[in-house]
Short mmCIF file of C-alpha atoms in Angstrom, two decimals:
data_model
loop_
_atom_site.label_atom_id
_atom_site.label_comp_id
_atom_site.label_asym_id
_atom_site.label_seq_id
_atom_site.Cartn_x
_atom_site.Cartn_y
_atom_site.Cartn_z
CA MET G 1 -4.49 4.94 12.25
CA VAL G 2 -6.38 7.94 10.05
CA VAL G 3 -7.35 11.36 11.06
CA GLN G 4 -11.30 10.97 11.75
CA SER G 5 -12.49 14.26 10.23
CA GLN G 6 -14.38 15.72 8.40
CA PRO G 7 -13.01 15.83 3.78
CA ALA G 8 -12.01 19.13 3.69
CA ALA G 9 -13.55 22.01 2.46
CA LEU G 10 -13.18 23.19 -1.40
CA ASP G 11 -11.71 26.37 -1.52
CA PRO G 12 -10.09 29.06 -4.39
CA LEU G 13 -7.04 26.98 -4.80
CA SER G 14 -8.71 23.77 -4.94
CA ASN G 15 -9.47 23.99 -8.68
CA LEU G 16 -6.19 24.51 -9.76
CA ILE G 17 -5.13 21.29 -7.66
CA LYS G 18 -4.05 18.46 -10.97
CA SER G 19 -5.60 14.89 -11.10
CA CYS G 20 -4.42 11.54 -12.84
CA LYS G 21 -5.56 8.25 -12.89
CA PRO G 22 -4.33 5.65 -10.44
CA THR G 23 -2.00 3.61 -11.45
CA SER G 24 -1.21 -0.30 -10.30
CA LEU G 25 0.38 -1.88 -7.46
CA PHE G 26 4.79 -2.06 -8.44
CA THR G 27 5.31 -5.47 -6.67
CA GLU G 28 8.85 -5.20 -7.14
CA ILE G 29 10.58 -3.08 -4.92
CA PRO G 30 14.06 -3.68 -3.63
CA GLU G 31 13.33 -4.52 -0.34
CA VAL G 32 16.52 -4.93 1.86
CA ASP G 33 17.52 -6.11 5.65
CA LEU G 34 19.74 -4.61 6.89
CA THR G 35 20.31 -6.82 9.16
CA ASP G 36 21.53 -9.65 6.41
CA PRO G 37 25.45 -8.88 4.62
CA ALA G 38 24.32 -8.84 1.41
CA ALA G 39 22.66 -5.14 2.33
CA LYS G 40 25.19 -3.53 1.11
CA THR G 41 25.37 -4.96 -2.25
CA GLN G 42 20.77 -4.55 -2.09
CA ILE G 43 21.13 -0.82 -1.09
CA VAL G 44 23.81 -0.10 -4.49
CA LYS G 45 21.92 -1.81 -7.03
CA ALA G 46 18.51 -0.32 -5.42
CA CYS G 47 20.69 3.51 -6.25
CA GLU G 48 21.08 2.72 -9.48
CA GLU G 49 18.22 0.99 -10.83
CA TYR G 50 15.23 2.63 -8.93
CA GLY G 51 16.79 5.55 -6.64
CA PHE G 52 14.04 4.25 -3.67
CA PHE G 53 14.27 0.97 -1.95
CA LYS G 54 12.04 -0.52 1.36
CA VAL G 55 14.34 -0.56 4.54
CA VAL G 56 13.28 -3.67 6.79
CA ASN G 57 14.67 -4.77 10.27
CA HIS G 58 15.65 -1.55 10.28
CA GLY G 59 15.61 -1.30 14.30
CA VAL G 60 13.44 1.60 14.63
CA SER G 61 10.19 0.03 17.06
CA LEU G 62 6.58 0.35 15.65
CA GLU G 63 5.43 2.38 18.93
CA LEU G 64 7.84 4.45 18.57
CA MET G 65 6.38 5.45 14.97
CA ASN G 66 2.63 5.09 16.30
CA LYS G 67 3.34 7.20 18.17
CA LEU G 68 4.27 10.04 16.55
CA GLU G 69 1.23 9.23 13.94
CA ALA G 70 -1.62 9.50 17.13
CA GLU G 71 0.70 12.67 17.99
CA ALA G 72 0.21 14.01 14.23
CA VAL G 73 -3.40 12.73 14.24
CA LYS G 74 -3.94 14.88 17.13
CA PHE G 75 -2.52 17.91 15.11
CA PHE G 76 -4.39 17.75 12.22
CA SER G 77 -7.57 17.09 13.43
CA GLN G 78 -8.08 20.82 15.76
CA SER G 79 -9.67 23.04 14.10
CA GLN G 80 -8.46 25.36 11.12
CA SER G 81 -7.59 28.37 13.00
CA GLU G 82 -6.14 26.27 15.86
CA LYS G 83 -3.48 24.80 13.06
CA ASP G 84 -3.13 28.61 11.68
CA LYS G 85 -1.37 29.03 14.48
CA ALA G 86 1.63 27.97 13.63
CA SER G 87 1.23 29.17 9.73
CA PRO G 88 2.16 30.42 7.56
CA PRO G 89 5.40 28.40 6.64
CA ASP G 90 9.13 30.78 6.89
CA PRO G 91 9.72 27.39 5.64
CA PHE G 92 9.17 26.38 8.83
CA GLY G 93 5.61 25.96 10.06
CA TYR G 94 2.05 24.62 9.16
CA GLY G 95 0.96 24.66 5.42
CA SER G 96 -2.02 24.02 3.78
CA LYS G 97 -2.35 23.04 -0.26
CA ARG G 98 0.25 26.06 -1.10
CA ILE G 99 3.35 24.29 -1.86
CA GLY G 100 6.13 26.46 -1.87
CA PRO G 101 6.47 29.79 -2.66
CA ASN G 102 5.88 29.60 -6.56
CA GLY G 103 2.37 28.19 -7.41
CA ASP G 104 2.22 24.52 -6.61
CA VAL G 105 -0.68 23.35 -4.80
CA GLY G 106 -1.38 19.82 -3.77
CA TRP G 107 -4.30 18.19 -1.59
CA ILE G 108 -2.36 18.32 1.42
CA GLU G 109 -1.85 19.47 4.94
CA TYR G 110 1.90 19.97 6.59
CA LEU G 111 4.14 20.66 9.06
CA LEU G 112 7.55 21.17 8.71
CA LEU G 113 10.11 21.35 11.42
CA ASN G 114 14.08 21.75 11.87
CA ALA G 115 15.91 18.03 12.50
CA ASN G 116 18.54 19.43 13.51
CA PRO G 117 18.61 20.68 16.92
CA GLN G 118 21.78 22.69 16.97
CA LEU G 119 19.73 25.11 14.57
CA THR G 120 18.12 26.59 16.52
CA SER G 121 14.00 27.67 13.78
CA HIS G 122 12.02 30.22 15.81
CA LYS G 123 8.96 28.69 14.49
CA THR G 124 9.97 25.13 15.62
CA LEU G 125 10.25 26.12 18.61
CA ALA G 126 6.33 28.44 18.48
CA ILE G 127 5.19 25.21 17.04
CA PHE G 128 6.13 23.22 20.24
CA GLN G 129 5.26 25.82 22.17
CA GLU G 130 1.86 26.24 21.60
CA ARG G 131 1.46 21.88 21.98
CA SER G 132 2.35 19.21 24.50
CA GLN G 133 4.92 17.95 25.69
CA LYS G 134 3.85 14.20 24.55
CA PHE G 135 3.51 16.42 20.91
CA ARG G 136 7.37 17.34 21.19
CA ARG G 137 8.96 14.19 22.54
CA ALA G 138 7.41 11.65 20.34
CA VAL G 139 9.15 13.95 17.65
CA ASP G 140 12.98 14.39 18.60
CA GLU G 141 12.36 10.00 19.95
CA TYR G 142 11.20 9.84 16.47
CA ILE G 143 14.15 11.75 14.57
CA VAL G 144 17.19 10.48 16.85
CA ALA G 145 16.03 6.96 15.92
CA VAL G 146 15.68 7.27 12.30
CA LYS G 147 18.98 9.09 12.15
CA LYS G 148 20.73 6.71 13.88
CA MET G 149 19.32 4.28 10.87
CA SER G 150 20.21 6.67 7.97
CA TYR G 151 23.71 6.86 9.32
CA GLN G 152 23.61 3.41 9.14
CA VAL G 153 22.68 2.99 5.96
CA MET G 154 24.77 5.47 4.52
CA GLU G 155 27.39 3.61 6.15
CA LEU G 156 26.87 0.54 4.44
CA MET G 157 26.11 2.52 0.81
CA ALA G 158 29.77 3.26 1.42
CA ASP G 159 30.88 -0.50 1.85
CA GLY G 160 28.66 -1.37 -1.42
CA LEU G 161 30.60 1.44 -3.22
CA ASN G 162 34.27 0.61 -2.19
CA ILE G 163 34.28 4.28 -0.53
CA THR G 164 36.14 4.37 2.14
CA PRO G 165 36.60 6.12 4.94
CA ARG G 166 32.93 4.21 4.99
CA ASN G 167 31.66 7.88 7.12
CA VAL G 168 32.38 9.92 4.02
CA MET G 169 28.67 10.18 3.51
CA SER G 170 27.53 10.08 6.68
CA LYS G 171 29.61 12.11 8.72
CA LEU G 172 27.37 14.57 6.07
CA LEU G 173 24.39 14.09 8.15
CA LYS G 174 26.14 13.54 11.91
CA ASP G 175 27.47 17.08 11.43
CA GLU G 176 26.19 19.64 13.82
CA ARG G 177 25.43 22.29 11.21
CA SER G 178 23.54 19.83 8.70
CA ASP G 179 20.42 20.96 7.49
CA SER G 180 18.81 18.73 7.81
CA CYS G 181 14.35 18.70 8.29
CA PHE G 182 11.49 16.35 9.16
CA ARG G 183 8.25 16.65 7.62
CA LEU G 184 4.36 15.57 8.70
CA ASN G 185 2.01 15.33 6.23
CA HIS G 186 -1.37 14.83 5.89
CA TYR G 187 -3.60 14.00 2.59
CA PRO G 188 -7.45 14.27 3.99
CA PRO G 189 -9.89 12.23 1.71
CA CYS G 190 -10.97 13.67 -1.16
CA PRO G 191 -15.14 15.37 -0.95
CA ASP G 192 -16.90 13.22 -3.02
CA HIS G 193 -18.92 15.39 -5.60
CA GLN G 194 -15.91 16.46 -6.94
CA LEU G 195 -14.47 13.00 -7.28
CA GLN G 196 -17.30 12.26 -9.59
CA ALA G 197 -16.79 14.86 -11.30
CA LEU G 198 -13.37 13.64 -12.08
CA SER G 199 -13.87 10.27 -13.05
CA GLY G 200 -12.20 8.28 -11.08
CA ARG G 201 -9.25 10.28 -11.26
CA ASN G 202 -7.22 10.72 -8.25
CA LEU G 203 -6.29 14.77 -7.24
CA ILE G 204 -2.41 15.00 -6.41
CA GLY G 205 -1.55 15.87 -3.15
CA PHE G 206 1.89 16.47 -4.14
CA GLY G 207 3.19 16.71 -7.52
CA GLU G 208 5.91 15.31 -9.31
CA HIS G 209 9.09 16.23 -7.99
CA THR G 210 12.76 14.74 -7.06
CA ASP G 211 13.74 15.59 -3.41
CA PRO G 212 16.96 18.32 -3.68
CA GLN G 213 18.61 16.59 -0.31
CA ILE G 214 21.29 13.79 0.12
CA ILE G 215 18.51 10.91 1.09
CA SER G 216 14.97 11.32 2.25
CA VAL G 217 13.50 8.52 5.09
CA LEU G 218 9.62 8.00 4.41
CA ARG G 219 7.00 5.98 7.00
CA SER G 220 3.88 6.10 5.67
CA ASN G 221 -0.05 4.92 8.13
CA ASN G 222 -1.29 2.03 5.70
CA THR G 223 -3.16 3.84 3.34
CA SER G 224 -1.62 3.90 -0.05
CA GLY G 225 -0.76 6.88 -2.20
CA LEU G 226 3.19 7.31 -2.89
CA GLN G 227 3.84 6.95 -6.67
CA ILE G 228 7.58 6.46 -8.42
CA GLN G 229 8.73 7.09 -11.86
CA LEU G 230 10.52 4.19 -13.43
CA ARG G 231 13.79 4.89 -16.24
CA ASP G 232 11.26 4.05 -18.77
CA GLY G 233 9.36 7.13 -17.15
CA THR G 234 5.67 4.51 -16.19
CA TRP G 235 4.58 5.88 -13.17
CA VAL G 236 3.94 2.52 -10.75
CA SER G 237 2.74 3.09 -6.89
CA VAL G 238 4.27 1.46 -3.81
CA PRO G 239 2.15 -0.59 -1.91
CA SER G 240 2.35 0.82 1.39
CA ASP G 241 3.85 -0.32 4.72
CA GLN G 242 4.05 0.92 7.89
CA SER G 243 5.87 -1.50 9.82
CA SER G 244 8.87 -0.40 6.81
CA PHE G 245 10.18 3.18 6.08
CA PHE G 246 11.22 4.24 2.22
CA LEU G 247 14.07 5.43 1.39
CA ASN G 248 14.90 7.54 -2.22
CA VAL G 249 17.76 9.22 -3.34
CA GLY G 250 18.21 12.88 -3.31
CA ASP G 251 19.64 15.04 -6.20
CA ALA G 252 22.83 16.22 -3.74
CA LEU G 253 23.46 12.15 -4.05
CA GLN G 254 22.97 11.95 -7.35
CA VAL G 255 25.90 14.27 -7.95
CA MET G 256 28.17 12.68 -5.14
CA THR G 257 27.67 9.12 -7.61
CA ASN G 258 28.41 10.95 -10.89
CA GLY G 259 24.85 10.31 -11.69
CA ARG G 260 25.34 6.56 -10.59
CA PHE G 261 22.73 6.58 -8.54
CA LYS G 262 19.35 8.95 -9.53
CA SER G 263 17.41 11.21 -7.99
CA VAL G 264 13.74 9.13 -8.06
CA LYS G 265 11.04 11.22 -9.16
CA HIS G 266 7.99 10.81 -7.20
CA ARG G 267 4.06 12.23 -6.15
CA VAL G 268 1.82 11.67 -3.92
CA LEU G 269 -2.38 10.89 -4.91
CA ALA G 270 -4.63 11.52 -2.80
CA ASP G 271 -6.89 8.72 -1.41
CA THR G 272 -10.97 9.18 -2.02
CA ASN G 273 -11.80 8.41 1.42
CA LYS G 274 -9.68 6.99 4.20
CA SER G 275 -6.44 9.71 4.82
CA ARG G 276 -2.78 9.66 4.72
CA ILE G 277 -0.27 10.74 7.26
CA SER G 278 3.25 10.67 6.56
CA MET G 279 6.66 11.26 7.62
CA ILE G 280 9.59 12.29 6.42
CA TYR G 281 13.35 12.48 7.44
CA PHE G 282 15.09 14.87 4.85
CA GLY G 283 18.82 14.51 5.06
CA GLY G 284 20.71 17.32 3.94
CA PRO G 285 24.80 18.48 4.26
CA PRO G 286 25.19 21.91 6.31
CA LEU G 287 25.18 24.85 3.88
CA SER G 288 28.96 25.32 3.95
CA GLU G 289 29.41 21.80 2.67
CA LYS G 290 30.73 21.61 -1.22
CA ILE G 291 28.49 19.24 -3.23
CA ALA G 292 30.57 17.57 -5.90
CA PRO G 293 31.02 13.59 -7.07
CA LEU G 294 33.73 11.58 -4.63
CA PRO G 295 36.48 11.49 -6.12
CA THR G 296 36.84 7.71 -5.55
CA LEU G 297 34.11 7.13 -7.41
CA LEU G 298 35.62 8.79 -11.08
CA ALA G 299 36.25 6.54 -12.96
CA GLU G 300 40.31 7.05 -14.16
CA GLU G 301 39.98 9.89 -16.74
CA GLU G 302 35.89 10.24 -15.88
CA GLU G 303 34.81 13.40 -15.40
CA SER G 304 32.66 15.17 -13.61
CA LEU G 305 28.60 15.83 -15.03
CA TYR G 306 28.77 18.22 -12.45
CA LYS G 307 29.99 21.85 -11.73
CA GLU G 308 30.53 21.81 -7.70
CA PHE G 309 28.36 23.72 -5.30
CA THR G 310 27.17 24.71 -2.10
CA TRP G 311 24.46 22.82 -0.83
CA CYS G 312 23.25 26.59 0.12
CA GLU G 313 23.50 27.57 -3.44
CA TYR G 314 21.83 24.66 -4.58
CA LYS G 315 19.31 24.64 -1.89
CA MET G 316 18.34 27.90 -2.23
CA SER G 317 17.73 27.68 -6.39
CA ALA G 318 15.55 24.68 -5.90
CA TYR G 319 13.80 27.34 -3.72
CA LYS G 320 12.86 29.30 -6.58
CA SER G 321 12.02 26.34 -8.77
CA ARG G 322 8.33 24.63 -9.64
CA LEU G 323 8.14 21.44 -8.24
CA ALA G 324 8.34 19.58 -11.62
CA ASP G 325 11.38 21.69 -12.46
CA HIS G 326 14.74 19.72 -14.03
CA ARG G 327 16.68 21.06 -10.93
CA LEU G 328 19.92 20.17 -11.29
CA GLY G 329 20.20 21.95 -15.35
CA LEU G 330 21.41 24.07 -14.40
CA PHE G 331 24.14 22.91 -12.08
CA GLU G 332 25.16 20.17 -15.03
CA LYS G 333 28.22 20.41 -17.41
CA THR G 334 26.69 20.23 -20.50
CA THR G 335 30.17 18.56 -22.03
CA ALA G 336 31.25 16.74 -19.60
CA LYS G 337 31.22 12.40 -20.49
CA ARG G 338 30.37 10.09 -18.76
CA SER G 339 30.26 6.31 -20.08
CA GLY G 340 31.01 7.92 -23.56
CA GLN G 341 27.88 9.52 -23.20
CA ILE G 342 27.10 13.64 -22.84
CA SER G 343 25.43 14.35 -19.91
CA PRO G 344 21.79 15.81 -21.03
CA ASN G 345 21.67 20.05 -20.96
#
């Protein structure tokens, strides 16, 4: 399902949006079947090698996914004046092309919502008051289902790492003060005349970055565009799969594992002809939660690579940065050692 609308019109920001050449599809994305007894081992291996994996047999119904996608299509198909009633993002709300407060732009429009019913966002409430109850129910039901699956993944991850209790990480997402959010993205098709000028290059819908939170859970329609960066710096395209979820390690989880898991750098390219709709749950800890390597994961005499910080401190630091910045750099201990190697500056 795609947004049935005309390609987005150009505006002054369009000239600032970068482009790059499409890459070949990467067929080696780790796939984890949550019903497989080996899932815990597969999750740990995928997080160590790629910081990214696909989940199947996840228990979230396709009907639920399609219902929310249909509501997202309705929202983004509205006139610009209607969508602008939910703007500007603060950070919750509707945004178009501008990503964050520091000059990043992309070929995108989005709706960012609070994913924790215990924490009130006036902008989120206002958005739902303007829309149908059907939209709100679709969002709420989807978030509940994806959270449940995320808790299962985090507990399998703990099992694979031999961490006890097994809820040591999932409880941060379950906490009623959890600072989690949910975003609906729409990447419109690119205007034909600009595509010709780009000579086969695609506009960047969302620039390269890592996610600051613990874990991100992505589902998209059947339009490709997501790319991840491998350890050798190569960019590869992720084959679309609208019935599965893609999960990636966030900066906070990289710190909690003392660098054993890597926060994957990723970006999204706009398609030349089709719209892309994606839905992402960002699982974050409470704002006051202290983030540091888990003691049970530190080998004897192994030092932490990172300074301890609260999630609030890291979130505020990330908010002041550009998308492509190495956000964890400010929190690394340059003298710390792990496996005989000095951590990078």
